[in-house]
Coordinates of C-alpha atoms in Angstrom, one line a residue:
Chain A
M837 CA 29.0 15.4 22.5
E838 CA 32.3 16.8 23.2
A839 CA 33.1 14.5 25.9
V840 CA 32.5 11.5 23.6
R841 CA 34.5 12.9 20.8
K842 CA 37.7 13.3 23.2
G843 CA 37.0 9.8 24.8
A844 CA 39.1 6.7 24.1
S845 CA 38.3 5.1 20.7
V846 CA 35.9 2.0 20.7
V847 CA 35.2 -0.2 18.0
G848 CA 32.8 -3.2 17.4
V849 CA 32.7 -5.7 14.7
L850 CA 30.1 -8.3 13.8
G851 CA 31.4 -11.6 12.5
K852 CA 29.2 -14.5 11.4
S853 CA 29.1 -16.1 14.8
C854 CA 31.0 -13.7 17.0
V855 CA 31.2 -10.2 18.0
V856 CA 34.2 -8.5 18.7
L857 CA 34.7 -5.3 21.0
G858 CA 37.8 -3.3 21.1
V859 CA 39.0 -0.2 23.1
E860 CA 41.9 2.0 23.2
K861 CA 43.3 1.8 26.6
W862 CA 44.6 5.2 28.2
A863 CA 48.2 5.2 28.8
A864 CA 48.2 4.7 32.6
A865 CA 50.2 6.8 35.1
K866 CA 53.0 4.8 36.5
L867 CA 51.3 4.6 39.8
Q868 CA 48.0 3.5 38.5
D869 CA 46.9 -0.1 38.7
T870 CA 45.5 -0.6 35.1
R871 CA 43.5 -3.8 35.9
T872 CA 40.8 -1.4 37.7
V873 CA 40.2 0.6 34.6
R874 CA 38.0 -1.8 32.5
K875 CA 36.2 -0.1 29.6
I876 CA 34.3 -3.3 28.4
A877 CA 31.6 -4.3 30.7
K878 CA 29.4 -7.3 31.0
L879 CA 25.6 -6.5 30.9
D880 CA 24.2 -10.0 30.9
S881 CA 25.6 -13.4 30.1
Q882 CA 25.8 -12.9 26.6
I883 CA 25.8 -9.1 26.2
M884 CA 28.7 -6.8 26.5
V885 CA 29.2 -3.0 26.3
A886 CA 32.0 -0.7 25.7
F887 CA 31.7 3.1 25.9
A888 CA 33.4 6.1 25.0
G889 CA 33.2 9.4 26.8
L890 CA 32.7 10.2 30.7
T891 CA 33.7 7.0 32.7
A892 CA 31.5 7.9 35.6
D893 CA 28.4 8.4 33.7
A894 CA 29.1 5.3 31.8
R895 CA 29.4 3.3 35.1
V896 CA 26.0 4.6 36.5
L897 CA 24.5 3.7 33.1
V898 CA 26.0 0.0 33.0
N899 CA 24.9 -0.6 36.5
R900 CA 21.4 0.3 35.8
A901 CA 21.4 -1.5 32.5
R902 CA 22.7 -4.5 34.5
V903 CA 19.7 -4.3 36.8
E904 CA 17.2 -3.9 34.0
C905 CA 18.6 -7.0 32.3
Q906 CA 17.8 -9.0 35.3
S907 CA 14.3 -7.5 35.8
Y908 CA 13.8 -8.6 32.3
R909 CA 14.7 -12.0 33.2
L910 CA 12.7 -12.1 36.2
T911 CA 9.5 -10.8 34.4
V912 CA 9.8 -12.5 31.0
E913 CA 11.7 -15.5 32.0
D914 CA 14.2 -15.2 29.1
A915 CA 17.4 -13.3 28.6
P916 CA 16.8 -10.0 27.0
T917 CA 17.7 -9.1 23.2
V918 CA 20.5 -6.8 22.6
E919 CA 17.9 -4.6 20.8
Y920 CA 15.9 -4.5 24.0
I921 CA 18.7 -3.5 26.3
S922 CA 20.0 -0.8 23.8
R923 CA 16.7 0.7 23.5
W924 CA 16.4 1.0 27.1
I925 CA 19.8 2.6 27.4
A926 CA 18.9 4.8 24.6
G927 CA 15.8 5.7 26.4
T928 CA 17.4 6.4 29.7
Q929 CA 19.9 8.7 27.9
Q930 CA 17.1 10.5 26.2
R931 CA 15.1 11.1 29.3
Y932 CA 17.9 12.9 30.8
T933 CA 18.1 15.3 27.7
Q934 CA 14.5 16.3 28.3
R935 CA 14.3 17.2 32.0
G936 CA 15.0 20.2 33.9
G937 CA 18.0 20.1 36.2
V938 CA 19.9 17.3 34.9
R939 CA 22.6 17.0 32.2
P940 CA 22.7 14.3 29.6
F941 CA 25.2 11.1 29.8
G942 CA 28.1 12.1 28.2
V943 CA 28.5 8.6 27.0
S944 CA 28.3 6.9 23.6
S945 CA 28.3 3.1 23.9
L946 CA 28.5 0.2 21.6
I947 CA 26.4 -2.8 22.9
A948 CA 27.3 -6.2 21.2
G949 CA 26.1 -9.7 22.0
F950 CA 23.7 -12.5 21.1
D951 CA 20.0 -12.6 21.4
P952 CA 18.5 -15.7 23.0
D953 CA 18.1 -17.2 19.3
K954 CA 21.8 -16.9 19.0
K955 CA 21.8 -14.1 16.3
P956 CA 24.8 -11.7 17.0
Q957 CA 23.9 -8.1 17.2
L958 CA 25.7 -4.8 17.4
F959 CA 24.0 -1.4 18.7
K960 CA 25.4 2.1 19.1
T961 CA 23.7 4.4 21.5
E962 CA 24.5 8.2 21.6
P963 CA 24.2 10.8 24.3
S964 CA 21.0 12.2 22.5
G965 CA 19.3 8.9 23.2
A966 CA 19.5 7.7 19.6
Y967 CA 20.3 4.1 18.8
S968 CA 20.7 2.0 15.7
S969 CA 22.1 -1.3 14.7
W970 CA 25.4 -1.6 12.9
K971 CA 27.4 -4.3 11.2
A972 CA 30.8 -2.7 12.4
A973 CA 30.8 0.6 14.4
T974 CA 32.9 2.9 16.0
T975 CA 32.9 5.9 18.5
G976 CA 35.3 7.9 20.3
K977 CA 38.4 9.9 19.4
G978 CA 39.0 7.8 16.2
D979 CA 35.6 7.8 15.1
K980 CA 36.1 9.4 11.6
S981 CA 39.0 7.6 10.5
I982 CA 38.2 4.1 11.9
R983 CA 34.9 4.4 10.2
E984 CA 36.5 5.3 6.9
Y985 CA 38.7 2.1 7.3
L986 CA 35.8 -0.1 8.1
E987 CA 33.7 0.9 5.5
S988 CA 36.3 0.0 2.8
A989 CA 37.4 -3.3 4.8
F990 CA 34.3 -4.8 6.4
E991 CA 32.8 -7.8 4.7
P992 CA 29.8 -9.8 6.1
D993 CA 29.9 -13.2 7.5
L994 CA 33.6 -12.8 8.8
D995 CA 34.7 -15.8 10.7
D996 CA 36.0 -15.2 14.3
G997 CA 39.7 -14.7 13.3
A998 CA 39.0 -12.3 10.6
A999 CA 36.8 -10.3 12.7
V1000 CA 39.2 -10.0 15.3
K1001 CA 41.9 -8.9 13.0
L1002 CA 39.7 -6.1 11.5
A1003 CA 39.1 -4.8 14.8
V1004 CA 42.6 -4.7 15.9
R1005 CA 43.9 -3.3 12.8
S1006 CA 41.2 -0.5 12.8
L1007 CA 42.3 0.4 16.2
L1008 CA 46.2 0.2 15.7
D1009 CA 45.5 2.8 13.0
V1010 CA 44.6 5.5 15.5
V1011 CA 46.3 4.4 18.6
D1012 CA 49.8 5.3 19.6
G1013 CA 51.9 2.7 21.0
G1014 CA 50.7 -0.4 19.4
A1015 CA 49.2 -3.5 20.6
K1016 CA 50.0 -2.9 24.3
N1017 CA 47.4 0.0 24.2
I1018 CA 44.6 -2.0 23.1
E1019 CA 42.1 -4.1 24.6
I1020 CA 40.1 -6.8 22.6
V1021 CA 37.2 -8.9 23.8
V1022 CA 35.4 -11.7 21.6
L1023 CA 32.0 -12.9 22.5
T1024 CA 30.5 -16.1 20.9
A1025 CA 26.9 -17.5 21.4
D1026 CA 27.8 -20.1 23.9
A1027 CA 30.9 -19.4 25.6
P1028 CA 31.7 -16.5 28.1
A1029 CA 33.4 -13.5 26.9
E1030 CA 37.3 -14.0 26.2
T1031 CA 39.7 -11.2 26.9
L1032 CA 42.6 -11.5 24.3
S1033 CA 45.9 -11.7 26.2
E1034 CA 48.7 -9.2 25.4
D1035 CA 50.9 -11.9 23.9
R1036 CA 48.1 -12.7 21.4
L1037 CA 47.6 -9.1 20.6
E1038 CA 51.4 -8.7 19.8
Q1039 CA 51.2 -11.7 17.6
L1040 CA 47.9 -10.2 15.7
A1041 CA 49.8 -6.8 15.4
E1042 CA 52.8 -8.4 13.9
E1043 CA 50.8 -10.3 11.5
I1044 CA 49.0 -7.2 10.5
E1045 CA 52.1 -5.4 9.9
R1046 CA 53.2 -7.9 7.6
E1047 CA 50.0 -8.0 5.6
K1048 CA 50.3 -4.0 5.4
E1049 CA 53.7 -4.4 4.0
E1050 CA 52.6 -7.0 1.5
E1051 CA 49.7 -4.8 0.3
A1052 CA 52.0 -1.9 -0.1
K1053 CA 54.4 -4.0 -2.2
R1054 CA 51.6 -5.3 -4.4
K1055 CA 50.4 -1.8 -4.8
K1056 CA 53.8 -0.8 -6.0
D1057 CA 54.1 -3.7 -8.4
E1058 CA 50.8 -2.8 -9.8
D1059 CA 51.6 0.8 -10.2
N1060 CA 54.7 -0.1 -12.1
Chain B
M570 CA 36.4 -0.3 35.3
A571 CA 35.8 0.4 39.2
V572 CA 32.2 -0.8 39.8
A573 CA 30.6 1.0 42.8
A574 CA 28.6 -1.1 45.4
V575 CA 25.4 -2.2 43.6
D576 CA 22.4 0.2 44.5
M577 CA 20.0 -2.3 46.3
S578 CA 17.2 0.2 47.1
F579 CA 15.0 -1.3 44.5
M580 CA 14.6 -4.3 47.0
E581 CA 13.0 -1.9 49.5
D582 CA 9.6 -1.8 48.1
P583 CA 8.6 -5.2 46.7
S584 CA 5.5 -4.0 45.1
I585 CA 7.6 -2.4 42.2
F586 CA 8.3 -5.8 41.0
S587 CA 4.4 -6.2 40.3
K588 CA 4.4 -3.0 38.3
S589 CA 3.7 -3.2 34.7
R590 CA 7.0 -3.6 32.8
Y591 CA 5.9 -0.6 30.8
H592 CA 5.5 1.6 33.9
Q593 CA 7.8 4.5 33.6
D594 CA 9.3 5.9 36.7
D595 CA 7.2 8.3 38.6
E596 CA 10.3 10.8 38.9
D597 CA 10.3 11.8 35.3
N598 CA 6.6 13.1 35.3
F599 CA 6.0 11.9 31.7
N600 CA 2.8 9.9 32.6
L601 CA -0.1 11.0 30.7
A602 CA -3.0 11.0 32.9
D603 CA -5.5 9.1 30.7
L604 CA -2.8 6.4 30.0
R605 CA -2.4 5.7 33.7
A606 CA -6.0 5.8 34.5
C607 CA -6.3 2.1 34.3
E608 CA -3.0 1.2 35.6
P609 CA -2.9 -0.8 38.9
Q610 CA -1.1 2.0 40.6
A611 CA -3.8 4.6 40.2
F612 CA -6.6 2.5 41.7
A613 CA -8.2 3.5 44.9
M614 CA -7.6 1.4 47.7
A615 CA -10.1 0.1 50.4
P616 CA -10.9 3.3 52.6
V617 CA -9.3 1.6 55.6
A618 CA -6.2 2.3 57.8
N619 CA -4.2 -0.7 56.2
P620 CA -5.6 -1.7 52.8
K621 CA -3.0 -4.5 52.4
S622 CA -4.4 -6.6 55.2
F623 CA -7.9 -5.6 54.7
C624 CA -9.2 -9.2 54.2
L625 CA -7.5 -10.7 57.3
D626 CA -8.6 -7.9 59.3
I627 CA -12.2 -8.4 58.5
K628 CA -11.8 -12.1 59.3
K629 CA -10.1 -11.4 62.5
S630 CA -12.5 -8.8 63.8
G631 CA -15.6 -11.3 63.2
E632 CA -17.6 -8.1 62.1
A633 CA -18.7 -9.7 58.8
P634 CA -18.4 -13.6 59.0
K635 CA -18.0 -15.3 55.8
L636 CA -18.2 -11.9 53.9
M637 CA -14.7 -12.5 52.7
D638 CA -14.8 -16.0 52.3
F639 CA -14.7 -16.4 48.6
M640 CA -15.7 -19.6 47.2
K641 CA -14.7 -20.6 43.6
G642 CA -18.0 -22.2 42.7
T643 CA -17.1 -23.4 39.3
T644 CA -15.2 -26.0 37.3
T645 CA -12.4 -25.2 34.9
L646 CA -9.9 -27.3 33.6
G647 CA -6.9 -27.3 31.1
F648 CA -4.3 -29.9 30.1
V649 CA -1.6 -30.2 27.6
F650 CA -1.1 -32.9 25.1
Q651 CA 0.6 -33.6 21.9
G652 CA -2.0 -31.6 19.8
G653 CA -1.6 -28.5 22.1
I654 CA -4.0 -27.7 25.0
I655 CA -7.6 -28.3 25.7
I656 CA -9.4 -25.9 27.8
A657 CA -12.9 -26.9 29.2
V658 CA -15.2 -25.0 31.5
D659 CA -18.7 -24.9 33.0
S660 CA -20.9 -21.8 32.8
R661 CA -22.8 -21.6 36.2
A662 CA -22.5 -18.4 38.3
S663 CA -23.8 -19.0 41.8
M664 CA -24.1 -16.8 44.9
G665 CA -24.3 -19.1 47.7
S666 CA -27.4 -21.3 46.8
Y667 CA -28.7 -18.8 44.3
I668 CA -27.9 -19.7 40.8
G669 CA -27.0 -16.3 39.0
S670 CA -26.6 -17.4 35.4
Q671 CA -26.3 -20.8 33.5
T672 CA -24.7 -18.9 30.7
V673 CA -21.6 -17.2 31.9
K674 CA -18.3 -17.3 29.9
K675 CA -15.7 -18.3 31.9
V676 CA -13.0 -18.4 29.1
I677 CA -11.6 -15.0 28.4
E678 CA -10.0 -14.8 25.1
I679 CA -7.1 -12.8 25.8
N680 CA -5.9 -12.5 22.2
D681 CA -5.8 -14.6 19.1
F682 CA -3.3 -17.0 20.8
L683 CA -3.9 -16.9 24.4
L684 CA -6.7 -18.0 26.5
G685 CA -7.4 -17.4 30.2
T686 CA -10.0 -19.0 32.4
I687 CA -11.8 -17.6 35.3
A688 CA -12.6 -19.1 38.6
G689 CA -13.8 -17.1 41.6
G690 CA -14.9 -13.6 41.1
A691 CA -16.0 -13.0 37.5
A692 CA -15.3 -9.2 37.7
D693 CA -11.8 -9.7 39.0
G694 CA -10.9 -12.2 36.6
S695 CA -12.4 -10.7 33.7
F696 CA -11.2 -7.3 34.4
W697 CA -7.4 -8.3 34.9
E698 CA -7.5 -10.6 32.0
R699 CA -8.9 -7.8 29.6
H700 CA -6.0 -5.7 31.3
L701 CA -3.4 -8.4 30.5
N702 CA -4.8 -8.3 26.7
R703 CA -3.6 -4.5 26.9
L704 CA -0.3 -5.4 28.3
C705 CA 0.3 -8.0 25.7
R706 CA -0.7 -5.8 22.7
M707 CA 1.9 -3.1 24.1
H708 CA 4.6 -5.8 24.4
E709 CA 4.0 -6.7 20.8
L710 CA 4.0 -3.2 19.4
R711 CA 7.3 -2.7 21.4
E712 CA 9.1 -5.8 20.9
K713 CA 7.8 -6.5 17.4
E714 CA 7.0 -10.0 18.3
R715 CA 4.4 -11.9 20.3
I716 CA 4.6 -12.1 24.1
S717 CA 5.6 -15.5 25.4
V718 CA 2.9 -17.4 27.6
A719 CA 5.6 -17.4 30.6
A720 CA 5.7 -13.6 30.4
A721 CA 2.0 -12.9 30.0
S722 CA 1.2 -15.3 32.9
K723 CA 4.0 -13.6 35.0
L724 CA 2.6 -10.2 34.4
L725 CA -0.8 -11.6 35.6
A726 CA 0.7 -13.2 38.7
N727 CA 2.7 -9.9 39.6
I728 CA -0.6 -7.9 39.5
F729 CA -2.3 -10.4 41.7
W730 CA 0.7 -10.4 44.3
Q731 CA 0.4 -6.8 44.4
Y732 CA -3.0 -6.8 45.4
R733 CA -2.6 -9.7 47.7
G734 CA -4.7 -9.6 50.7
Q735 CA -6.8 -6.8 49.4
G736 CA -9.7 -9.0 48.4
L737 CA -9.1 -10.0 44.8
S738 CA -10.6 -13.7 44.1
C739 CA -9.5 -15.3 41.1
G740 CA -8.0 -18.7 39.9
T741 CA -7.2 -18.6 36.4
M742 CA -5.4 -20.6 33.7
V743 CA -3.2 -18.9 31.0
A744 CA -2.9 -21.2 28.1
G745 CA -1.0 -20.3 24.8
W746 CA 1.2 -21.7 22.0
D747 CA 4.6 -19.8 21.6
K748 CA 8.0 -20.2 20.5
K749 CA 8.7 -22.9 23.2
G750 CA 5.3 -24.8 22.1
P751 CA 2.2 -25.3 24.2
S752 CA 2.4 -23.8 27.6
L753 CA -0.3 -23.9 30.5
Y754 CA 0.0 -21.8 33.6
M755 CA -2.1 -21.7 36.8
V756 CA -2.2 -18.2 38.3
D757 CA -4.3 -17.6 41.6
D758 CA -5.2 -14.5 43.4
Q759 CA -2.4 -15.1 45.8
G760 CA 0.2 -14.4 43.2
D761 CA 1.0 -18.0 43.0
R762 CA 2.1 -19.2 39.5
H763 CA 2.9 -22.8 38.4
K764 CA 3.5 -24.2 35.0
G765 CA 2.0 -27.7 34.4
N766 CA 0.5 -30.1 32.1
V767 CA -2.9 -30.9 34.0
F768 CA -4.8 -28.3 36.0
S769 CA -8.3 -28.1 37.3
V770 CA -9.6 -25.1 39.3
G771 CA -12.8 -24.4 41.2
S772 CA -15.0 -26.0 43.6
G773 CA -15.7 -28.8 41.0
S774 CA -12.1 -29.4 40.5
T775 CA -11.8 -32.4 42.5
F776 CA -14.5 -34.3 40.6
A777 CA -12.8 -33.2 37.4
Y778 CA -9.3 -34.4 38.4
G779 CA -10.7 -37.7 39.0
V780 CA -11.8 -38.1 35.5
L781 CA -9.0 -36.2 33.9
D782 CA -6.3 -37.9 35.6
T783 CA -7.8 -41.4 34.8
G784 CA -8.2 -40.6 31.1
Y785 CA -5.2 -38.2 30.5
R786 CA -2.4 -39.4 28.2
F787 CA 0.2 -37.2 26.4
D788 CA -0.5 -38.7 23.0
L789 CA -4.4 -38.3 23.0
T790 CA -5.7 -37.4 19.5
V791 CA -7.5 -34.1 19.3
D792 CA -11.1 -35.8 19.2
E793 CA -10.1 -37.9 22.2
A794 CA -8.7 -34.9 24.2
V795 CA -11.9 -32.9 23.6
E796 CA -14.0 -35.7 24.7
L797 CA -12.0 -36.1 27.8
G798 CA -12.4 -32.5 28.5
R799 CA -16.1 -32.5 28.0
R800 CA -16.5 -35.5 30.1
S801 CA -14.6 -34.2 33.0
I802 CA -16.8 -31.0 33.1
Y803 CA -19.8 -33.2 33.0
H804 CA -18.9 -35.3 36.0
A805 CA -18.0 -32.3 37.8
T806 CA -21.2 -30.5 37.1
H807 CA -23.2 -33.7 38.0
R808 CA -21.6 -33.9 41.6
D809 CA -20.8 -30.1 42.4
G810 CA -23.7 -28.0 43.2
A811 CA -22.0 -24.9 42.2
S812 CA -21.0 -26.0 38.7
G813 CA -23.5 -26.6 35.9
G814 CA -25.0 -24.9 32.9
V815 CA -23.3 -25.9 29.6
A816 CA -19.9 -27.3 29.0
R817 CA -17.6 -25.2 26.7
V818 CA -14.3 -26.7 25.2
Y819 CA -11.5 -24.8 23.5
H820 CA -8.5 -26.1 21.6
V821 CA -5.2 -24.1 21.6
H822 CA -3.0 -25.2 18.8
E823 CA 0.0 -23.7 16.7
K824 CA -2.0 -21.3 14.9
G825 CA -4.0 -19.9 17.9
W826 CA -7.2 -21.2 19.4
T827 CA -10.5 -22.9 18.2
K828 CA -13.7 -23.1 20.1
V829 CA -14.5 -26.6 19.5
I830 CA -17.7 -26.8 21.7
A831 CA -19.6 -23.5 22.2
G832 CA -21.8 -25.0 24.8
E833 CA -23.4 -28.2 25.4
D834 CA -26.1 -28.5 28.0
V835 CA -24.7 -30.9 30.9
N836 CA -28.2 -32.1 31.5
K837 CA -28.2 -33.6 27.8
L838 CA -24.7 -34.9 28.2
H839 CA -26.0 -36.8 31.4
Y840 CA -28.6 -38.6 29.6
M841 CA -26.0 -39.2 26.6
Y842 CA -23.5 -40.6 28.7
A843 CA -26.2 -42.8 30.6
A844 CA -27.5 -44.2 27.2
E845 CA -23.9 -45.2 26.4
K846 CA -23.9 -47.5 29.3
N847 CA -27.5 -48.8 28.4
L848 CA -28.9 -46.7 31.4
K849 CA -31.8 -44.6 31.8
G850 CA -30.0 -42.0 33.5
D851 CA -32.6 -41.8 36.5
E852 CA -30.5 -43.7 38.9

């Protein structure tokens, strides 16, 4: 949908034992308090969602998904799997495409987290209500270019550091302004989600710059 | 992201918690009439002003004394041990002092790995447990894995809770072996649900508990456990007038359940146990 294509870029990466979600932060107006604009939300203790598209639609969807997670816990006495809640969100989005008098949710979301058996999962849902599982996914403005980069650079079973770097690097390609316009959240099976600090992001950005230069130099040497 | 105040309207109607998880919201009008024909929501209520307090009202008005006093004339028991779960039941159906049948099946085979027992109203128990089978199957199709015993018993408990006070009478035990190992839940018609290791339900339960509690150990062998179940049922049928017929014993294990004793006449058991003690059995 158009709204999604114009939305801020979002990327998700599956590591061996972690999942990483990264979003592009809109450059805030000077008077705006950036802390109130959170694009990565927690659905359940080990499930996070990041979305691209209409923020208001996403907010409603996230609220309902949170209630659904708790309802599932109440009835089944176990945490919901990422697949279950993705299916539920996708089903909700689909219902709004097939009814009179309502419009579809203009939101595409990346749902990342751990199943009760500690397996990391990443799912992507679209306004049409389709959902699928991904090893690394992206949506939003930079969808095409980030996906091309991920397809070339992704490897299975990345360790935590490598997964984070992959996410940061793919976002840096499309985001103007560098590390301060990126937000990264890392989730592991047993610990609460960790939002990387600005300093850490600056550090990573510098490392990535250096790696890029080294790669460029190596390529030039090979060509010669 | 700025989160609006959470919408708590779902708390206003507590009965929605007992709706089947697979119930789609009415607002979407997607429900196929025949699919919903058996859903609890589509059931006709008692044709009185206030169906939810039907039973209490009848008792208070004194119009039909004892009509709604459901007695659970039966003995069922279940216990968890190292080899799984033993379920043992009697088979007598009584209506007051009239014995309706001596060959009732009080264990419902919900599916290949879940067993349910009925004490109380046989119709209530068997209908809702078969309904539970349908819900379990739907869960399996949707989630591509077996439902857990906790979730299955919760579904049943929620259904009973929804009909609380309207005249359902059923004390059941749900037993199965899932990812977390063997689990035994006791669910009754008030919507009560308890997980435990030893349960006995029915009018003969007090007698059964006596023998069961004396002989119970977690590390019983399968044969010892089956014998304990059979013996407890026998003792209950001997002293409780509303229990009798035959004793049936099932064993729930990792691969599902097995019907260990299809039905042994408790009369024969009486003389058998008496002989073990060198008595004639006529004392």
